[in-house]
GROMACS .gro file of C-alpha atoms in nm:
model
  413
    1MET     CA    1  13.434   2.941  12.215
    2ILE     CA    2  13.066   2.903  12.140
    3PRO     CA    3  12.861   3.196  12.263
    4ALA     CA    4  12.590   3.115  12.511
    5PRO     CA    5  12.242   3.108  12.369
    6ARG     CA    6  12.040   3.420  12.432
    7ARG     CA    7  11.749   3.412  12.666
    8GLY     CA    8  11.405   3.383  12.518
    9ARG     CA    9  11.100   3.587  12.583
   10HIS     CA   10  11.050   3.437  12.931
   11GLY     CA   11  11.415   3.431  13.028
   12ARG     CA   12  11.493   3.068  12.938
   13ARG     CA   13  11.807   2.999  12.740
   14GLY     CA   14  11.750   2.884  12.383
   15ALA     CA   15  11.378   2.961  12.401
   16ARG     CA   16  11.208   3.037  12.072
   17HIS     CA   17  11.128   3.403  11.997
   18ASP     CA   18  10.753   3.390  11.940
   19GLY     CA   19  10.682   3.767  11.940
   20PRO     CA   20  10.535   3.943  11.629
   21LEU     CA   21  10.790   4.049  11.370
   22ARG     CA   22  10.778   4.418  11.285
   23PRO     CA   23  10.872   4.541  10.935
   24ALA     CA   24  11.170   4.767  10.910
   25ARG     CA   25  11.086   5.133  10.902
   26LEU     CA   26  11.201   5.337  10.603
   27ARG     CA   27  11.354   5.671  10.669
   28PRO     CA   28  11.252   5.965  10.444
   29ALA     CA   29  11.589   5.945  10.270
   30ASP     CA   30  11.526   5.578  10.194
   31VAL     CA   31  11.181   5.657  10.050
   32ILE     CA   32  11.327   5.929   9.826
   33ARG     CA   33  11.605   5.696   9.711
   34LEU     CA   34  11.352   5.424   9.624
   35GLY     CA   35  11.133   5.676   9.441
   36GLY     CA   36  11.428   5.802   9.240
   37THR     CA   37  11.527   5.452   9.132
   38GLY     CA   38  11.234   5.426   8.894
   39LEU     CA   39  11.319   5.764   8.740
   40ARG     CA   40  11.683   5.678   8.680
   41THR     CA   41  11.601   5.358   8.496
   42ARG     CA   42  11.367   5.526   8.242
   43PRO     CA   43  11.520   5.866   8.157
   44LEU     CA   44  11.344   5.924   7.823
   45ARG     CA   45  11.000   5.853   7.962
   46VAL     CA   46  11.073   6.072   8.262
   47PHE     CA   47  11.184   6.357   8.035
   48LEU     CA   48  10.870   6.344   7.821
   49SER     CA   49  10.640   6.324   8.122
   50ALA     CA   50  10.817   6.607   8.302
   51LEU     CA   51  10.806   6.815   7.983
   52GLY     CA   52  10.426   6.824   7.994
   53ILE     CA   53  10.432   6.960   8.348
   54ALA     CA   54  10.711   7.206   8.258
   55ILE     CA   55  10.516   7.351   7.964
   56GLY     CA   56  10.211   7.414   8.182
   57VAL     CA   57  10.411   7.580   8.460
   58ALA     CA   58  10.615   7.784   8.211
   59ALA     CA   59  10.294   7.906   8.045
   60MET     CA   60  10.149   8.018   8.378
   61ILE     CA   61  10.464   8.195   8.494
   62ALA     CA   62  10.530   8.357   8.155
   63VAL     CA   63  10.174   8.491   8.131
   64VAL     CA   64  10.180   8.633   8.483
   65GLY     CA   65  10.537   8.760   8.446
   66ILE     CA   66  10.480   8.936   8.112
   67SER     CA   67  10.158   9.090   8.240
   68GLY     CA   68  10.333   9.204   8.559
   69SER     CA   69  10.625   9.346   8.360
   70GLY     CA   70  10.383   9.540   8.140
   71ARG     CA   71  10.206   9.684   8.442
   72ALA     CA   72  10.540   9.775   8.598
   73GLU     CA   73  10.629   9.965   8.280
   74VAL     CA   74  10.296  10.150   8.289
   75ASP     CA   75  10.351  10.236   8.655
   76ARG     CA   76  10.701  10.356   8.577
   77ARG     CA   77  10.575  10.587   8.305
   78LEU     CA   78  10.293  10.716   8.521
   79ASP     CA   79  10.533  10.784   8.805
   80ALA     CA   80  10.740  10.994   8.565
   81LEU     CA   81  10.444  11.174   8.408
   82GLY     CA   82  10.203  11.187   8.700
   83THR     CA   83   9.850  11.053   8.739
   84ASN     CA   84   9.711  11.389   8.848
   85LEU     CA   85   9.625  11.518   8.501
   86LEU     CA   86   9.260  11.608   8.440
   87ARG     CA   87   9.104  11.713   8.111
   88VAL     CA   88   8.812  11.950   8.074
   89ALA     CA   89   8.617  11.960   7.747
   90PRO     CA   90   8.283  12.105   7.629
   91GLY     CA   91   7.989  11.869   7.628
   92ALA     CA   92   7.655  11.876   7.452
   93ALA     CA   93   7.355  12.091   7.535
   94LEU     CA   94   7.010  11.950   7.604
   95GLY     CA   95   6.918  11.995   7.240
   96GLY     CA   96   7.222  11.799   7.125
   97GLU     CA   97   7.422  12.092   6.986
   98GLN     CA   98   7.789  12.122   7.074
   99THR     CA   99   7.870  12.377   7.341
  100LYS     CA  100   8.182  12.586   7.400
  101LEU     CA  101   8.387  12.650   7.708
  102PRO     CA  102   8.408  13.015   7.817
  103ALA     CA  103   8.712  13.202   7.691
  104ASP     CA  104   8.826  13.269   8.049
  105ALA     CA  105   8.788  12.905   8.163
  106VAL     CA  106   9.165  12.864   8.202
  107ARG     CA  107   9.192  13.172   8.422
  108MET     CA  108   8.903  13.059   8.644
  109ILE     CA  109   9.037  12.705   8.685
  110GLY     CA  110   9.379  12.843   8.774
  111ARG     CA  111   9.227  13.006   9.083
  112VAL     CA  112   9.146  12.669   9.244
  113PRO     CA  113   9.409  12.628   9.523
  114PRO     CA  114   9.517  12.261   9.460
  115VAL     CA  115   9.569  12.328   9.087
  116ARG     CA  116   9.940  12.349   9.007
  117GLU     CA  117   9.935  12.387   8.628
  118VAL     CA  118   9.660  12.462   8.378
  119ALA     CA  119   9.685  12.506   8.002
  120ALA     CA  120   9.450  12.475   7.706
  121THR     CA  121   9.428  12.401   7.337
  122GLY     CA  122   9.167  12.539   7.103
  123ALA     CA  123   9.044  12.381   6.780
  124VAL     CA  124   9.113  12.601   6.477
  125GLU     CA  125   8.912  12.577   6.153
  126ALA     CA  126   9.215  12.543   5.928
  127HIS     CA  127   9.427  12.274   5.764
  128VAL     CA  128   9.801  12.226   5.743
  129TYR     CA  129   9.983  12.137   5.418
  130ARG     CA  130  10.346  12.078   5.342
  131ASN     CA  131  10.334  12.324   5.050
  132GLU     CA  132  10.086  12.500   4.820
  133ARG     CA  133  10.096  12.219   4.563
  134ILE     CA  134   9.913  11.974   4.791
  135ALA     CA  135   9.551  11.931   4.680
  136VAL     CA  136   9.288  12.086   4.906
  137GLY     CA  137   9.135  11.823   5.132
  138ARG     CA  138   9.442  11.601   5.151
  139THR     CA  139   9.511  11.699   5.509
  140GLY     CA  140   9.633  11.362   5.638
  141SER     CA  141   9.379  11.393   5.924
  142LEU     CA  142   9.599  11.650   6.092
  143ALA     CA  143   9.444  11.904   6.326
  144VAL     CA  144   9.544  12.264   6.390
  145LEU     CA  145   9.532  12.369   6.754
  146ALA     CA  146   9.594  12.695   6.931
  147ALA     CA  147   9.813  12.624   7.235
  148ASP     CA  148   9.908  12.798   7.557
  149ASP     CA  149  10.275  12.843   7.619
  150GLY     CA  150  10.234  12.635   7.940
  151LEU     CA  151  10.088  12.334   7.757
  152LEU     CA  152  10.406  12.127   7.735
  153PRO     CA  153  10.479  12.100   8.109
  154ALA     CA  154  10.109  12.051   8.187
  155VAL     CA  155  10.083  11.735   7.974
  156GLY     CA  156  10.434  11.608   8.047
  157GLY     CA  157  10.545  11.648   7.686
  158ARG     CA  158  10.901  11.672   7.559
  159LEU     CA  159  11.062  11.826   7.254
  160HIS     CA  160  11.227  11.601   7.000
  161ARG     CA  161  11.405  11.893   6.842
  162GLY     CA  162  11.377  12.271   6.823
  163ARG     CA  163  11.196  12.487   7.078
  164TRP     CA  164  10.850  12.533   7.223
  165LEU     CA  165  10.615  12.826   7.188
  166ASP     CA  166  10.685  13.109   7.429
  167ALA     CA  167  10.579  13.470   7.481
  168ALA     CA  168  10.803  13.581   7.194
  169THR     CA  169  10.706  13.325   6.930
  170ALA     CA  170  10.338  13.279   7.023
  171ARG     CA  171  10.244  13.610   6.853
  172TYR     CA  172  10.409  13.526   6.520
  173PRO     CA  173  10.337  13.260   6.255
  174ALA     CA  174  10.537  12.984   6.423
  175VAL     CA  175  10.428  12.621   6.455
  176VAL     CA  176  10.529  12.315   6.657
  177LEU     CA  177  10.437  11.977   6.508
  178GLY     CA  178  10.338  11.667   6.698
  179ALA     CA  179  10.531  11.345   6.634
  180THR     CA  180  10.269  11.197   6.399
  181ALA     CA  181  10.212  11.527   6.218
  182ALA     CA  182  10.584  11.569   6.148
  183GLN     CA  183  10.601  11.214   6.016
  184ARG     CA  184  10.306  11.256   5.781
  185LEU     CA  185  10.428  11.590   5.653
  186ASP     CA  186  10.788  11.463   5.644
  187VAL     CA  187  10.898  11.790   5.799
  188TYR     CA  188  11.148  11.788   6.085
  189ALA     CA  189  11.404  12.066   6.037
  190PRO     CA  190  11.334  12.391   6.225
  191GLY     CA  191  11.297  12.681   5.984
  192THR     CA  192  11.100  12.481   5.726
  193ARG     CA  193  10.782  12.653   5.615
  194VAL     CA  194  10.441  12.484   5.613
  195ARG     CA  195  10.111  12.627   5.497
  196ILE     CA  196   9.829  12.661   5.750
  197GLY     CA  197   9.509  12.804   5.611
  198ASP     CA  198   9.607  13.096   5.390
  199HIS     CA  199   9.934  13.175   5.568
  200TRP     CA  200  10.286  13.036   5.583
  201PHE     CA  201  10.413  12.930   5.924
  202SER     CA  202  10.772  12.856   6.018
  203LEU     CA  203  10.848  12.530   6.199
  204ILE     CA  204  11.027  12.590   6.530
  205GLY     CA  205  10.999  12.250   6.698
  206VAL     CA  206  10.886  11.887   6.684
  207LEU     CA  207  10.746  11.698   6.982
  208ASP     CA  208  10.811  11.348   7.105
  209PRO     CA  209  10.496  11.132   7.141
  210VAL     CA  210  10.285  11.249   7.435
  211PRO     CA  211  10.141  10.938   7.612
  212LEU     CA  212   9.890  11.127   7.830
  213ALA     CA  213   9.766  11.351   7.547
  214PRO     CA  214   9.790  11.146   7.225
  215GLU     CA  215   9.565  11.394   7.042
  216LEU     CA  216   9.864  11.630   7.030
  217ASP     CA  217  10.070  11.383   6.826
  218GLY     CA  218   9.867  11.447   6.512
  219ALA     CA  219   9.835  11.823   6.548
  220ALA     CA  220  10.004  12.142   6.436
  221LEU     CA  221  10.031  12.371   6.740
  222VAL     CA  222  10.038  12.747   6.700
  223GLY     CA  223  10.045  13.024   6.958
  224TRP     CA  224   9.716  13.149   7.101
  225PRO     CA  225   9.766  13.511   6.986
  226ALA     CA  226   9.889  13.399   6.642
  227ALA     CA  227   9.582  13.178   6.596
  228ARG     CA  228   9.360  13.480   6.662
  229THR     CA  229   9.559  13.701   6.426
  230TYR     CA  230   9.620  13.472   6.129
  231LEU     CA  231   9.361  13.190   6.153
  232ARG     CA  232   9.046  13.364   6.283
  233PHE     CA  233   9.045  13.164   6.605
  234ASP     CA  234   8.749  13.255   6.831
  235GLY     CA  235   8.946  13.215   7.158
  236HIS     CA  236   8.730  12.938   7.311
  237PRO     CA  237   8.936  12.645   7.445
  238SER     CA  238   8.839  12.299   7.326
  239THR     CA  239   9.044  12.110   7.590
  240VAL     CA  240   9.183  12.231   7.921
  241TYR     CA  241   9.459  12.028   8.085
  242VAL     CA  242   9.472  12.058   8.463
  243ARG     CA  243   9.759  11.931   8.679
  244THR     CA  244   9.672  11.914   9.048
  245ASP     CA  245   9.802  11.773   9.376
  246ASP     CA  246   9.786  11.394   9.395
  247SER     CA  247   9.577  11.398   9.711
  248ALA     CA  248   9.326  11.646   9.566
  249VAL     CA  249   9.249  11.486   9.228
  250ALA     CA  250   8.898  11.372   9.325
  251ALA     CA  251   8.810  11.700   9.497
  252VAL     CA  252   8.931  11.915   9.207
  253ARG     CA  253   8.755  11.692   8.957
  254ALA     CA  254   8.428  11.746   9.141
  255VAL     CA  255   8.446  12.128   9.123
  256LEU     CA  256   8.587  12.164   8.771
  257PRO     CA  257   8.252  12.171   8.582
  258ALA     CA  258   8.113  12.458   8.792
  259THR     CA  259   8.448  12.637   8.785
  260ALA     CA  260   8.499  12.613   8.409
  261ASP     CA  261   8.143  12.712   8.319
  262PRO     CA  262   7.943  12.846   8.616
  263GLU     CA  263   7.633  12.907   8.402
  264SER     CA  264   7.612  12.554   8.255
  265PRO     CA  265   7.821  12.307   8.460
  266SER     CA  266   7.621  12.013   8.327
  267GLU     CA  267   7.754  12.088   7.977
  268VAL     CA  268   8.117  12.033   8.084
  269GLN     CA  269   8.294  11.698   8.058
  270VAL     CA  270   8.583  11.608   8.288
  271SER     CA  271   8.799  11.303   8.231
  272ARG     CA  272   9.153  11.185   8.299
  273PRO     CA  273   9.389  10.943   8.126
  274SER     CA  274   9.397  10.709   8.427
  275ASP     CA  275   9.037  10.610   8.347
  276ALA     CA  276   9.148  10.476   8.010
  277LEU     CA  277   9.445  10.310   8.176
  278ALA     CA  278   9.212  10.141   8.426
  279ALA     CA  279   9.003  10.005   8.140
  280ARG     CA  280   9.321   9.883   7.971
  281GLU     CA  281   9.432   9.707   8.288
  282ALA     CA  282   9.088   9.545   8.319
  283THR     CA  283   9.124   9.413   7.964
  284GLU     CA  284   9.472   9.285   8.044
  285SER     CA  285   9.335   9.115   8.357
  286ALA     CA  286   9.070   8.937   8.151
  287LEU     CA  287   9.334   8.827   7.901
  288THR     CA  288   9.558   8.712   8.185
  289GLY     CA  289   9.272   8.505   8.328
  290LEU     CA  290   9.214   8.343   7.990
  291LEU     CA  291   9.580   8.257   7.944
  292LEU     CA  292   9.605   8.128   8.301
  293GLY     CA  293   9.315   7.899   8.219
  294LEU     CA  294   9.508   7.768   7.921
  295GLY     CA  295   9.809   7.716   8.145
  296GLY     CA  296   9.590   7.524   8.389
  297VAL     CA  297   9.470   7.300   8.107
  298ALA     CA  298   9.832   7.237   8.010
  299LEU     CA  299   9.906   7.144   8.372
  300LEU     CA  300   9.611   6.905   8.372
  301VAL     CA  301   9.735   6.740   8.054
  302GLY     CA  302  10.079   6.710   8.209
  303GLY     CA  303   9.925   6.550   8.519
  304VAL     CA  304   9.744   6.296   8.303
  305GLY     CA  305  10.077   6.216   8.140
  306VAL     CA  306  10.237   6.163   8.482
  307GLY     CA  307   9.951   5.937   8.589
  308ASN     CA  308   9.980   5.736   8.270
  309THR     CA  309  10.354   5.697   8.322
  310MET     CA  310  10.303   5.575   8.676
  311VAL     CA  311  10.036   5.320   8.577
  312ILE     CA  312  10.268   5.178   8.310
  313SER     CA  313  10.552   5.176   8.563
  314VAL     CA  314  10.342   4.968   8.804
  315LEU     CA  315  10.258   4.716   8.532
  316GLU     CA  316  10.621   4.685   8.428
  317ARG     CA  317  10.751   4.653   8.782
  318ARG     CA  318  10.516   4.388   8.915
  319PRO     CA  319  10.806   4.145   8.981
  320GLU     CA  320  10.987   4.414   9.180
  321ILE     CA  321  10.673   4.484   9.380
  322GLY     CA  322  10.617   4.112   9.445
  323LEU     CA  323  10.976   4.062   9.556
  324ARG     CA  324  10.965   4.356   9.795
  325ARG     CA  325  10.635   4.236   9.938
  326ALA     CA  326  10.780   3.886   9.983
  327LEU     CA  327  11.079   4.034  10.166
  328GLY     CA  328  10.852   4.210  10.412
  329ALA     CA  329  10.769   4.549  10.259
  330THR     CA  330  10.429   4.672  10.374
  331ARG     CA  331  10.157   4.813  10.158
  332GLY     CA  332  10.221   5.155  10.304
  333GLN     CA  333  10.586   5.140  10.201
  334ILE     CA  334  10.488   5.042   9.846
  335ARG     CA  335  10.241   5.331   9.830
  336ALA     CA  336  10.502   5.573   9.966
  337GLN     CA  337  10.753   5.457   9.704
  338PHE     CA  338  10.528   5.521   9.405
  339VAL     CA  339  10.376   5.843   9.539
  340THR     CA  340  10.729   5.971   9.601
  341GLU     CA  341  10.829   5.873   9.248
  342SER     CA  342  10.532   6.066   9.110
  343LEU     CA  343  10.613   6.370   9.325
  344LEU     CA  344  10.976   6.368   9.216
  345LEU     CA  345  10.867   6.351   8.853
  346SER     CA  346  10.634   6.649   8.902
  347VAL     CA  347  10.894   6.849   9.094
  348ILE     CA  348  11.142   6.804   8.810
  349GLY     CA  349  10.882   6.933   8.564
  350GLY     CA  350  10.781   7.217   8.798
  351LEU     CA  351  11.134   7.343   8.853
  352GLY     CA  352  11.211   7.318   8.484
  353GLY     CA  353  10.892   7.507   8.400
  354THR     CA  354  10.973   7.777   8.656
  355VAL     CA  355  11.315   7.836   8.501
  356LEU     CA  356  11.173   7.828   8.149
  357GLY     CA  357  10.888   8.068   8.232
  358THR     CA  358  11.127   8.311   8.402
  359LEU     CA  359  11.361   8.306   8.102
  360ILE     CA  360  11.071   8.369   7.863
  361THR     CA  361  10.951   8.662   8.074
  362ALA     CA  362  11.300   8.811   8.097
  363ALA     CA  363  11.362   8.775   7.723
  364TYR     CA  364  11.031   8.940   7.629
  365ALA     CA  365  11.070   9.221   7.884
  366LEU     CA  366  11.424   9.297   7.771
  367SER     CA  367  11.316   9.303   7.406
  368ARG     CA  368  11.054   9.568   7.492
  369GLY     CA  369  11.272   9.762   7.732
  370TRP     CA  370  11.049   9.675   8.029
  371PRO     CA  371  11.155   9.588   8.383
  372THR     CA  372  11.145   9.212   8.443
  373VAL     CA  373  10.885   9.120   8.705
  374VAL     CA  374  10.810   8.759   8.806
  375PRO     CA  375  10.578   8.760   9.109
  376VAL     CA  376  10.683   8.526   9.389
  377TRP     CA  377  10.325   8.405   9.426
  378ALA     CA  378  10.324   8.287   9.064
  379THR     CA  379  10.636   8.077   9.120
  380ALA     CA  380  10.500   7.938   9.446
  381THR     CA  381  10.165   7.861   9.282
  382GLY     CA  382  10.334   7.681   8.993
  383VAL     CA  383  10.546   7.462   9.219
  384GLY     CA  384  10.253   7.400   9.454
  385ALA     CA  385  10.030   7.301   9.163
  386THR     CA  386  10.289   7.053   9.040
  387LEU     CA  387  10.312   6.894   9.384
  388LEU     CA  388   9.935   6.859   9.403
  389ILE     CA  389   9.915   6.718   9.051
  390GLY     CA  390  10.201   6.478   9.123
  391MET     CA  391  10.031   6.349   9.436
  392LEU     CA  392   9.695   6.304   9.267
  393ALA     CA  393   9.848   6.148   8.957
  394GLY     CA  394  10.053   5.899   9.158
  395LEU     CA  395   9.791   5.809   9.417
  396TYR     CA  396   9.591   5.559   9.210
  397PRO     CA  397   9.897   5.373   9.069
  398ALA     CA  398  10.046   5.363   9.421
  399VAL     CA  399   9.730   5.215   9.572
  400ARG     CA  400   9.706   4.969   9.287
  401ALA     CA  401  10.068   4.860   9.341
  402SER     CA  402  10.020   4.820   9.717
  403ARG     CA  403   9.723   4.588   9.667
  404LEU     CA  404   9.923   4.337   9.463
  405ALA     CA  405   9.974   4.017   9.657
  406PRO     CA  406  10.333   3.881   9.647
  407THR     CA  407  10.230   3.558   9.478
  408VAL     CA  408  10.023   3.737   9.212
  409ALA     CA  409  10.300   3.988   9.141
  410LEU     CA  410  10.568   3.722   9.115
  411ALA     CA  411  10.346   3.509   8.896
  412GLY     CA  412  10.348   3.789   8.638
  413THR     CA  413  10.720   3.750   8.570
   0.00000   0.00000   0.00000
């Protein structure tokens, strides 16, 4: 049975359909499948082009991640040690001569209500030697300091071995060496004697490195009364360490000069380790900016590589473009195909670079014992940058492909 002819536009049977033909619409899945076809047929070229993008993204994420991991380690140490440590030291008089803090500066500072701990060290005019056979003057740049028995908790220091100075040992010729001093003297065992000035002192302890007071690492620390008795110490502190409440650091810092030396507050210097840490972080920020710039250049180079790959792809696929145009594909569909191909190529490079940068950050942080920190914004920025680069790199080749007439494209076969 022959089916009856369908009615035409005006209802007459067998009438000719004279309405405009509309091109078939491509679904997003179809556009992605078309874009991926070009990538599957040229795997080596795709790998090399995506590698340029991946290197740029990996550089950006690794730089930001390593910098963030380093800052996290600094924050972790500061949380353990505290950022509320202030240091008071004598300044210079108007004539340029070095001044001295009053002998009762520690007692006066301790009366300030927000102050929780206060301790001092005093510079002693003496040198430390391993034995009497060491030539005079070969001191190894080691200092001798008189120390309060409350110094160790005030600066957050820890003992590596032995014991710290206390009320019993501070009056006798006992010494505690900093980490650097013990290394240079090659003296670690408690009970070993070292020569300080004209007297022999017995080693009772060795410190671990003190991050917030590195000047203690290269010093021999003796008790305050023993320094007066055996080393002719004048009793004036050279540095006062003040531990205060976190919320009162600025207020206490403002009153310390007048409290330490009421007669000459202008000749007192007050500083804190967090100032040096802020300068260090500023330097790290500048370095991070420089390295991010290098990562951006690498991304740009990768984008140029993607653009070059797409231009060559258009030239090689002119017959395909002409055939699709002859079969009814619109210029917009051709543009969408090649832009999608460029975006897919960039996404592959971006995801690979994200994984690579994260692995580099994790490996470096683990090797240094740091926590691994990869900011989410860095990952999002890397992927977003690759999408932007992919779109810009594929736009010109896509427009160029869409402008090819079917006859011209097919004539190039």
